[in-house]
Amino acid sequence: MVNSATVPVSDVVVTFTDAFHQENNKSALTTGFDGCLFLPSLVPTASLVVTISRDGYVASPASGTSKTLAISDGVVTKVTFEYAAAATLRFTGNDPDHPLPADLAVQWKVKGTGGSIEDNAITDVVTGLWPGDEVEAWAGFCPDADPLFTASARSSFALSPGATTVAQLPVVPLRIRGLLPDEPVTAIHADDCDSTLALGRSAET
């Protein structure tokens, strides 16, 4: 059992389940300081399911938390899981003098090829992320909000085990003149995105 930095992970609960050999069933065993667990005298089988769990931890997408093993007589079978304290992601603007609207949509994805784009609100906190990943994030859900729409680079943010990464999204202030004080201001997308955003109320300055 190793984490995203290949450091051994102790105190992970391991359960062994075999639908055809009940004597192989074992529960509530834990990994030691070296991240290992040795289980001798198993009955040869091709249906031994190994499942891991620990509160606040998450497995890498490639590893998962459950694997089916084939056990042969006289052979030591090894299996490795990637397991680490889960990372958390939240969003904010990079200009505290011009905060982003609370109902603004945010899109993000794990950096690299493939993978789906996720939708969240600027106020959302995303939990249970694999800390070995890096994510790309941008404000707005219309297609032209994606920096790639204008051949620009997406902002990327590294995830850390057991920590919260704050994705500081770029803010571009816009000054609108000629409004009355304390007048509500709404932005409407010009194309077919069906996006309406309340920007707040105007100030005298």
Coordinates of C-alpha atoms in Angstrom, one line a residue:
M1 CA 0.0 0.0 0.0
V2 CA 1.6 3.3 -1.1
N3 CA 0.4 6.9 -1.4
S4 CA 0.8 9.3 -4.3
A5 CA 4.5 9.8 -3.4
T6 CA 5.0 6.0 -3.2
V7 CA 5.3 6.2 0.6
P8 CA 4.0 3.2 2.5
V9 CA 0.5 3.7 4.1
S10 CA -0.2 2.0 7.4
D11 CA -3.5 1.3 9.2
V12 CA -5.5 0.5 6.1
V13 CA -8.3 -2.0 6.7
V14 CA -8.1 -4.9 4.3
T15 CA -10.9 -7.4 3.7
F16 CA -10.6 -10.7 1.8
T17 CA -13.7 -12.3 0.3
D18 CA -13.9 -15.6 -1.6
A19 CA -17.3 -16.7 -2.9
F20 CA -16.1 -20.3 -3.5
H21 CA -13.7 -20.8 -0.5
Q22 CA -15.1 -19.6 2.7
E23 CA -11.9 -20.3 4.6
N24 CA -10.2 -17.5 2.6
N25 CA -12.6 -14.9 4.0
K26 CA -10.8 -12.5 6.3
S27 CA -12.0 -9.2 7.6
A28 CA -10.6 -6.1 9.5
L29 CA -7.0 -6.9 8.9
T30 CA -4.7 -3.8 8.8
T31 CA -1.5 -2.9 7.0
G32 CA 1.7 -2.4 9.1
F33 CA 4.1 0.5 9.3
D34 CA 5.6 -0.7 6.0
G35 CA 2.2 -0.6 4.2
C36 CA 2.2 -4.3 3.9
L37 CA 0.0 -7.2 5.0
F38 CA 1.0 -10.9 4.6
L39 CA -1.7 -13.5 4.7
P40 CA -0.4 -17.1 4.6
S41 CA -2.1 -20.5 4.1
L42 CA -4.8 -19.4 1.6
V43 CA -6.6 -22.0 -0.4
P44 CA -5.7 -21.8 -4.2
T45 CA -8.5 -19.9 -5.9
A46 CA -9.2 -17.5 -8.8
S47 CA -11.9 -15.6 -7.0
L48 CA -10.3 -13.9 -4.0
V49 CA -11.5 -10.3 -3.8
V50 CA -9.3 -7.9 -1.8
T51 CA -10.9 -4.6 -0.6
I52 CA -9.3 -1.7 1.2
S53 CA -10.7 1.1 3.3
R54 CA -9.6 4.0 5.5
D55 CA -11.6 7.1 6.5
G56 CA -10.5 10.2 4.6
Y57 CA -8.5 8.2 2.1
V58 CA -9.0 7.7 -1.7
A59 CA -7.5 5.3 -4.2
S60 CA -5.9 6.4 -7.5
P61 CA -8.1 5.9 -10.5
A62 CA -5.7 3.3 -11.9
S63 CA -5.7 1.3 -8.6
G64 CA -9.2 1.4 -7.2
T65 CA -10.2 0.0 -3.8
S66 CA -11.0 -3.6 -4.9
K67 CA -9.2 -6.3 -6.9
T68 CA -9.8 -9.9 -7.7
L69 CA -6.7 -12.2 -7.3
A70 CA -5.8 -15.7 -8.6
I71 CA -3.9 -17.6 -5.8
S72 CA -1.7 -20.6 -6.8
D73 CA -0.3 -23.2 -4.5
G74 CA 3.3 -22.6 -3.5
V75 CA 3.4 -19.1 -5.0
V76 CA 3.4 -15.7 -3.3
T77 CA 0.9 -13.5 -5.0
K78 CA 1.5 -9.7 -4.6
V79 CA -1.0 -6.9 -5.2
T80 CA -0.4 -3.2 -4.7
F81 CA -2.9 -0.4 -4.1
E82 CA -2.3 3.3 -4.4
Y83 CA -4.0 4.9 -1.5
A84 CA -3.6 8.4 -0.1
A85 CA -5.3 11.1 2.1
A86 CA -8.0 12.7 -0.1
A87 CA -7.4 16.1 -1.6
T88 CA -10.0 18.9 -1.6
L89 CA -10.6 21.6 -4.2
R90 CA -12.3 25.0 -3.8
F91 CA -12.5 28.1 -6.1
T92 CA -12.0 31.8 -5.8
G93 CA -11.0 34.8 -7.9
N94 CA -7.4 36.0 -8.0
D95 CA -8.4 39.6 -7.2
P96 CA -9.9 40.1 -3.7
D97 CA -10.9 43.7 -4.7
H98 CA -13.2 42.3 -7.4
P99 CA -14.8 39.1 -6.0
L100 CA -16.5 36.7 -8.5
P101 CA -20.4 36.4 -8.3
A102 CA -21.6 33.8 -5.8
D103 CA -23.7 32.1 -8.5
L104 CA -21.0 31.9 -11.1
A105 CA -20.4 28.5 -12.7
V106 CA -17.0 26.9 -12.7
Q107 CA -15.7 24.2 -14.9
W108 CA -12.7 21.9 -14.2
K109 CA -11.1 18.7 -15.2
V110 CA -8.1 16.5 -14.3
K111 CA -5.2 17.7 -16.4
G112 CA -4.1 15.5 -19.3
T113 CA -5.8 13.8 -22.2
G114 CA -9.3 12.3 -21.7
G115 CA -11.4 12.8 -18.7
S116 CA -14.7 14.6 -18.4
I117 CA -15.2 18.3 -17.6
E118 CA -17.0 18.8 -14.3
D119 CA -19.5 21.6 -13.5
N120 CA -19.6 23.3 -10.1
A121 CA -20.6 26.6 -8.5
I122 CA -17.8 29.1 -7.4
T123 CA -18.9 28.4 -3.8
D124 CA -18.7 24.6 -4.1
V125 CA -16.0 22.5 -2.3
V126 CA -15.0 19.4 -4.2
T127 CA -13.8 16.5 -1.9
G128 CA -12.4 13.0 -2.4
L129 CA -9.9 13.8 -5.1
W130 CA -6.8 11.8 -5.8
P131 CA -3.8 14.0 -4.7
G132 CA -1.5 12.7 -7.4
D133 CA -3.5 14.6 -10.0
E134 CA -3.4 18.2 -11.3
V135 CA -6.6 20.0 -12.3
E136 CA -7.4 22.7 -14.8
A137 CA -10.2 25.2 -13.9
W138 CA -11.9 28.2 -15.4
A139 CA -14.9 30.4 -14.6
G140 CA -18.1 30.2 -16.7
F141 CA -19.8 27.3 -18.4
C142 CA -20.4 28.7 -21.9
P143 CA -18.0 27.3 -24.5
D144 CA -16.2 30.6 -24.9
A145 CA -15.4 30.8 -21.2
D146 CA -12.9 28.0 -21.7
P147 CA -9.4 29.6 -22.3
L148 CA -8.8 27.1 -25.1
F149 CA -11.6 28.9 -27.0
T150 CA -9.2 31.7 -27.6
A151 CA -6.1 29.4 -27.8
S152 CA -5.0 30.5 -24.3
A153 CA -3.7 28.3 -21.6
R154 CA -6.0 27.0 -18.8
S155 CA -5.0 27.7 -15.3
S156 CA -3.8 24.5 -13.5
F157 CA -3.6 23.6 -9.9
A158 CA -1.8 20.7 -8.1
L159 CA -3.7 18.7 -5.6
S160 CA -2.0 17.7 -2.2
P161 CA -2.8 14.8 0.1
G162 CA -5.0 15.7 3.0
A163 CA -5.0 19.4 2.0
T164 CA -7.3 21.9 0.3
T165 CA -6.1 23.4 -3.0
V166 CA -7.5 26.9 -3.7
A167 CA -8.0 27.4 -7.4
Q168 CA -7.5 31.1 -7.9
L169 CA -9.3 31.9 -11.2
P170 CA -8.3 34.9 -13.3
V171 CA -10.5 38.0 -12.8
V172 CA -10.8 40.7 -15.4
P173 CA -12.6 43.8 -14.0
L174 CA -15.1 45.6 -16.2
R175 CA -16.1 49.2 -15.4
I176 CA -19.6 50.3 -16.5
R177 CA -20.4 54.0 -16.5
G178 CA -23.6 55.9 -16.6
L179 CA -25.5 53.8 -14.0
L180 CA -27.5 55.2 -11.1
P181 CA -26.2 54.4 -7.6
D182 CA -27.3 51.0 -6.2
E183 CA -28.8 49.9 -9.5
P184 CA -28.9 46.1 -10.1
V185 CA -26.6 44.9 -12.9
T186 CA -27.1 41.7 -14.9
A187 CA -24.9 40.2 -17.6
I188 CA -26.6 38.2 -20.4
H189 CA -24.5 36.1 -22.8
A190 CA -24.8 37.4 -26.3
D191 CA -24.9 34.0 -28.1
D192 CA -27.0 30.9 -27.5
C193 CA -25.5 29.8 -24.2
D194 CA -28.6 30.9 -22.2
S195 CA -26.4 32.4 -19.4
T196 CA -27.6 35.2 -17.2
L197 CA -25.5 36.3 -14.3
A198 CA -26.4 38.8 -11.5
L199 CA -23.3 41.0 -11.0
G200 CA -24.5 42.9 -8.0
R201 CA -25.5 46.6 -7.6
S202 CA -23.7 49.6 -9.0
A203 CA -21.7 52.0 -6.7
E204 CA -21.3 55.7 -7.0
T205 CA -17.6 55.4 -7.8

